[in-house]
PDB file of C-alpha atoms in Angstrom:
ATOM      1  CA  MET A   1     107.288 231.813 -17.626  1.00 52.00           C
ATOM      2  CA  ALA A   2     104.726 229.344 -18.900  1.00 63.00           C
ATOM      3  CA  THR A   3     101.934 229.549 -21.450  1.00 69.00           C
ATOM      4  CA  PHE A   4      98.495 228.200 -20.563  1.00 66.00           C
ATOM      5  CA  ASN A   5      95.612 227.779 -23.009  1.00 69.00           C
ATOM      6  CA  ALA A   6      91.999 228.574 -22.188  1.00 68.00           C
ATOM      7  CA  PRO A   7      89.748 225.490 -22.600  1.00 61.00           C
ATOM      8  CA  ALA A   8      87.928 226.823 -25.668  1.00 58.00           C
ATOM      9  CA  LEU A   9      91.070 228.021 -27.445  1.00 54.00           C
ATOM     10  CA  SER A  10      90.678 225.526 -30.274  1.00 49.00           C
ATOM     11  CA  THR A  11      87.402 227.198 -31.272  1.00 51.00           C
ATOM     12  CA  MET A  12      88.321 230.260 -33.309  1.00 54.00           C
ATOM     13  CA  LEU A  13      85.982 233.207 -32.930  1.00 56.00           C
ATOM     14  CA  PRO A  14      83.503 233.623 -35.784  1.00 57.00           C
ATOM     15  CA  ALA A  15      84.369 236.369 -38.237  1.00 55.00           C
ATOM     16  CA  GLY A  16      80.750 237.464 -38.620  1.00 60.00           C
ATOM     17  CA  ALA A  17      79.408 239.657 -41.387  1.00 62.00           C
ATOM     18  CA  THR A  18      81.578 242.489 -42.662  1.00 67.00           C
ATOM     19  CA  GLY A  19      81.128 245.616 -40.566  1.00 70.00           C
ATOM     20  CA  LYS A  20      79.256 243.861 -37.753  1.00 78.00           C
ATOM     21  CA  LEU A  21      80.469 244.013 -34.160  1.00 83.00           C
ATOM     22  CA  ASN A  22      81.062 240.752 -32.314  1.00 86.00           C
ATOM     23  CA  ALA A  23      81.601 240.305 -28.577  1.00 86.00           C
ATOM     24  CA  VAL A  24      83.017 237.073 -27.198  1.00 87.00           C
ATOM     25  CA  THR A  25      84.008 236.118 -23.644  1.00 89.00           C
ATOM     26  CA  ARG A  26      86.448 233.390 -22.644  1.00 91.00           C
ATOM     27  CA  SER A  27      87.523 232.325 -19.148  1.00 90.00           C
ATOM     28  CA  ILE A  28      90.338 230.302 -17.637  1.00 90.00           C
ATOM     29  CA  THR A  29      90.480 228.955 -14.072  1.00 89.00           C
ATOM     30  CA  GLY A  30      94.005 228.976 -12.664  1.00 86.00           C
ATOM     31  CA  ASP A  31      96.277 227.378 -15.251  1.00 83.00           C
ATOM     32  CA  GLY A  32      93.379 225.485 -16.821  1.00 81.00           C
ATOM     33  CA  ALA A  33      94.505 222.231 -15.199  1.00 85.00           C
ATOM     34  CA  GLY A  34      93.904 222.925 -11.512  1.00 83.00           C
ATOM     35  CA  GLY A  35      97.202 224.670 -10.739  1.00 88.00           C
ATOM     36  CA  THR A  36      98.315 228.168  -9.846  1.00 90.00           C
ATOM     37  CA  VAL A  37      99.654 230.667 -12.373  1.00 90.00           C
ATOM     38  CA  ALA A  38     103.064 232.133 -11.564  1.00 91.00           C
ATOM     39  CA  ALA A  39     103.853 235.773 -12.295  1.00 90.00           C
ATOM     40  CA  ALA A  40     105.115 236.366 -15.852  1.00 90.00           C
ATOM     41  CA  SER A  41     102.961 233.560 -17.257  1.00 91.00           C
ATOM     42  CA  VAL A  42     101.012 233.917 -20.497  1.00 90.00           C
ATOM     43  CA  LEU A  43      97.333 232.990 -20.530  1.00 90.00           C
ATOM     44  CA  ARG A  44      96.301 232.364 -24.132  1.00 90.00           C
ATOM     45  CA  MET A  45      92.642 233.360 -23.969  1.00 92.00           C
ATOM     46  CA  MET A  46      91.307 233.074 -27.511  1.00 91.00           C
ATOM     47  CA  GLU A  47      92.100 232.847 -31.192  1.00 89.00           C
ATOM     48  CA  LEU A  48      91.167 235.926 -33.203  1.00 89.00           C
ATOM     49  CA  PRO A  49      90.341 235.716 -36.926  1.00 87.00           C
ATOM     50  CA  ALA A  50      92.255 237.711 -39.542  1.00 87.00           C
ATOM     51  CA  HIS A  51      91.045 241.075 -40.877  1.00 89.00           C
ATOM     52  CA  ILE A  52      89.457 242.489 -37.725  1.00 90.00           C
ATOM     53  CA  ARG A  53      89.465 245.754 -35.815  1.00 92.00           C
ATOM     54  CA  VAL A  54      89.544 245.287 -32.041  1.00 93.00           C
ATOM     55  CA  HIS A  55      87.520 248.034 -30.356  1.00 93.00           C
ATOM     56  CA  ASP A  56      87.678 246.898 -26.747  1.00 93.00           C
ATOM     57  CA  VAL A  57      89.164 244.262 -24.466  1.00 94.00           C
ATOM     58  CA  VAL A  58      87.911 243.824 -20.891  1.00 93.00           C
ATOM     59  CA  VAL A  59      89.662 241.659 -18.271  1.00 93.00           C
ATOM     60  CA  TRP A  60      88.394 240.825 -14.783  1.00 91.00           C
ATOM     61  CA  PRO A  61      89.167 238.207 -12.118  1.00 90.00           C
ATOM     62  CA  SER A  62      86.600 236.295 -10.060  1.00 87.00           C
ATOM     63  CA  ALA A  63      88.469 236.808  -6.783  1.00 82.00           C
ATOM     64  CA  ALA A  64      90.940 239.206  -5.242  1.00 75.00           C
ATOM     65  CA  THR A  65      94.629 238.372  -5.524  1.00 79.00           C
ATOM     66  CA  SER A  66      96.805 240.948  -3.798  1.00 82.00           C
ATOM     67  CA  SER A  67      99.285 242.677  -6.127  1.00 88.00           C
ATOM     68  CA  LEU A  68      98.116 240.825  -9.268  1.00 89.00           C
ATOM     69  CA  THR A  69      98.710 242.844 -12.434  1.00 90.00           C
ATOM     70  CA  CYS A  70      98.407 242.023 -16.105  1.00 91.00           C
ATOM     71  CA  LYS A  71      98.874 243.238 -19.632  1.00 93.00           C
ATOM     72  CA  ALA A  72      97.009 242.066 -22.721  1.00 93.00           C
ATOM     73  CA  GLY A  73      98.160 241.851 -26.296  1.00 92.00           C
ATOM     74  CA  TYR A  74      98.403 239.460 -29.184  1.00 92.00           C
ATOM     75  CA  THR A  75     100.644 236.818 -30.696  1.00 89.00           C
ATOM     76  CA  ASP A  76     100.765 236.505 -34.473  1.00 87.00           C
ATOM     77  CA  GLN A  77     100.104 232.878 -35.466  1.00 83.00           C
ATOM     78  CA  GLU A  78     101.841 233.258 -38.814  1.00 76.00           C
ATOM     79  CA  THR A  79     105.280 234.151 -37.426  1.00 68.00           C
ATOM     80  CA  GLY A  80     105.802 230.995 -35.408  1.00 63.00           C
ATOM     81  CA  GLY A  81     103.929 232.130 -32.321  1.00 63.00           C
ATOM     82  CA  THR A  82     106.297 234.887 -31.267  1.00 66.00           C
ATOM     83  CA  VAL A  83     104.664 237.708 -29.303  1.00 64.00           C
ATOM     84  CA  THR A  84     103.956 240.510 -31.708  1.00 79.00           C
ATOM     85  CA  ASP A  85     102.704 243.114 -29.224  1.00 87.00           C
ATOM     86  CA  ASP A  86     102.150 241.873 -25.678  1.00 87.00           C
ATOM     87  CA  ASP A  87     100.527 245.082 -24.426  1.00 89.00           C
ATOM     88  CA  ALA A  88      98.600 246.294 -27.476  1.00 91.00           C
ATOM     89  CA  PHE A  89      95.285 246.252 -25.593  1.00 92.00           C
ATOM     90  CA  ILE A  90      96.057 246.662 -21.883  1.00 91.00           C
ATOM     91  CA  ALA A  91      99.270 248.338 -20.739  1.00 91.00           C
ATOM     92  CA  ALA A  92     101.783 246.548 -18.510  1.00 89.00           C
ATOM     93  CA  SER A  93     101.372 246.696 -14.715  1.00 89.00           C
ATOM     94  CA  THR A  94      97.609 247.300 -14.836  1.00 90.00           C
ATOM     95  CA  SER A  95      96.162 246.164 -11.498  1.00 90.00           C
ATOM     96  CA  ILE A  96      93.527 243.431 -11.376  1.00 88.00           C
ATOM     97  CA  ALA A  97      94.085 242.808  -7.663  1.00 85.00           C
ATOM     98  CA  THR A  98      90.449 243.092  -6.583  1.00 80.00           C
ATOM     99  CA  ALA A  99      87.453 241.002  -7.548  1.00 73.00           C
ATOM    100  CA  ALA A 100      85.684 244.208  -8.606  1.00 74.00           C
ATOM    101  CA  ALA A 101      88.521 245.199 -10.975  1.00 80.00           C
ATOM    102  CA  ARG A 102      87.314 245.424 -14.555  1.00 87.00           C
ATOM    103  CA  VAL A 103      90.127 246.613 -16.754  1.00 90.00           C
ATOM    104  CA  ARG A 104      89.303 247.951 -20.194  1.00 90.00           C
ATOM    105  CA  MET A 105      91.494 248.547 -23.209  1.00 90.00           C
ATOM    106  CA  ASN A 106      93.763 251.395 -22.094  1.00 87.00           C
ATOM    107  CA  THR A 107      96.332 251.892 -24.819  1.00 79.00           C
ATOM    108  CA  ALA A 108      96.765 254.936 -27.011  1.00 76.00           C
ATOM    109  CA  GLY A 109      96.575 253.140 -30.363  1.00 72.00           C
ATOM    110  CA  SER A 110      93.027 251.856 -30.167  1.00 78.00           C
ATOM    111  CA  PRO A 111      91.206 250.534 -32.043  1.00 91.00           C
ATOM    112  CA  VAL A 112      93.766 247.950 -33.170  1.00 92.00           C
ATOM    113  CA  GLU A 113      93.566 246.390 -36.648  1.00 92.00           C
ATOM    114  CA  LEU A 114      94.788 242.807 -37.009  1.00 91.00           C
ATOM    115  CA  ARG A 115      95.365 241.581 -40.563  1.00 88.00           C
ATOM    116  CA  LYS A 116      96.548 238.087 -39.588  1.00 88.00           C
ATOM    117  CA  ARG A 117      95.185 235.339 -37.338  1.00 88.00           C
ATOM    118  CA  THR A 118      96.347 235.976 -33.794  1.00 90.00           C
ATOM    119  CA  PHE A 119      95.982 234.759 -30.224  1.00 90.00           C
ATOM    120  CA  LEU A 120      94.770 237.165 -27.549  1.00 92.00           C
ATOM    121  CA  ASP A 121      97.215 236.729 -24.653  1.00 92.00           C
ATOM    122  CA  ILE A 122      97.155 238.005 -21.080  1.00 93.00           C
ATOM    123  CA  THR A 123     100.519 238.128 -19.291  1.00 92.00           C
ATOM    124  CA  THR A 124     100.342 238.090 -15.500  1.00 91.00           C
ATOM    125  CA  ALA A 125     102.760 239.861 -13.159  1.00 91.00           C
ATOM    126  CA  GLY A 126     103.166 240.956  -9.563  1.00 90.00           C
ATOM    127  CA  ALA A 127     101.738 237.881  -7.832  1.00 89.00           C
ATOM    128  CA  THR A 128     100.782 234.252  -8.292  1.00 90.00           C
ATOM    129  CA  MET A 129      97.195 233.743  -9.430  1.00 90.00           C
ATOM    130  CA  ALA A 130      95.389 231.164  -7.278  1.00 89.00           C
ATOM    131  CA  ALA A 131      94.254 227.868  -8.787  1.00 90.00           C
ATOM    132  CA  ASP A 132      90.592 228.697  -8.163  1.00 89.00           C
ATOM    133  CA  THR A 133      90.701 232.248  -9.568  1.00 89.00           C
ATOM    134  CA  VAL A 134      88.767 232.597 -12.801  1.00 90.00           C
ATOM    135  CA  LEU A 135      90.206 235.170 -15.195  1.00 91.00           C
ATOM    136  CA  ASN A 136      87.649 236.417 -17.703  1.00 92.00           C
ATOM    137  CA  CYS A 137      88.286 238.268 -20.950  1.00 93.00           C
ATOM    138  CA  THR A 138      85.807 239.830 -23.364  1.00 92.00           C
ATOM    139  CA  VAL A 139      86.812 241.178 -26.760  1.00 93.00           C
ATOM    140  CA  LEU A 140      84.665 243.453 -28.927  1.00 92.00           C
ATOM    141  CA  TYR A 141      85.734 243.370 -32.549  1.00 90.00           C
ATOM    142  CA  GLU A 142      84.559 244.236 -36.045  1.00 90.00           C
ATOM    143  CA  TYR A 143      85.197 242.031 -39.056  1.00 88.00           C
ATOM    144  CA  LEU A 144      86.666 244.105 -41.906  1.00 89.00           C
ATOM    145  CA  GLY A 145      86.300 241.512 -44.656  1.00 81.00           C
ATOM    146  CA  THR A 146      89.061 239.921 -46.693  1.00 74.00           C
ATOM    147  CA  PRO A 147      91.133 242.216 -48.883  1.00 66.00           C
TER     148      PRO A 147
END
C-alpha cells in the first residue's frame, strides 16, 4: 500500500463564513507522478479545515477501469496521520469501474462533523488504476465556526 498526494494538497480548503456551504473539487491523475495506482493504495485528495460538517462527497473516474472499487474517509492530522475512519464517507467496495460512475456519500452517519484538521483520503481496491485515469473528488461542507 502506498499513499499518493493530489497536486493541490498543500492548499488547505478555505473555511468560509460560519454556516455557509462550500464545494471544492480536487483531482489526481494516476499516482500524481505518471505511474499506476495499485489496489489498496491511499489517494490523499485534500486537506479539510477544522470545525466543519461534511454533507456530501462525490467520487468519479475519467475512464473505465474494470473491477476498480474505492472507499473514502479521513485521516486526522493531529494524531500523527493515522487513519481515523477510512470509510466515513463512502463505504468499502463501492464500484467506480465505469467512466460514468459517480459515487456519492453512502454511509449511515452523514453528515459527518470534523472537529480537527483532516485529510480526505480515497483508498482504492479491486484493480490497479491506470496512470492516465483521473480520479475526481468533490466535497460539500459547512464551516461551523471555532468553539
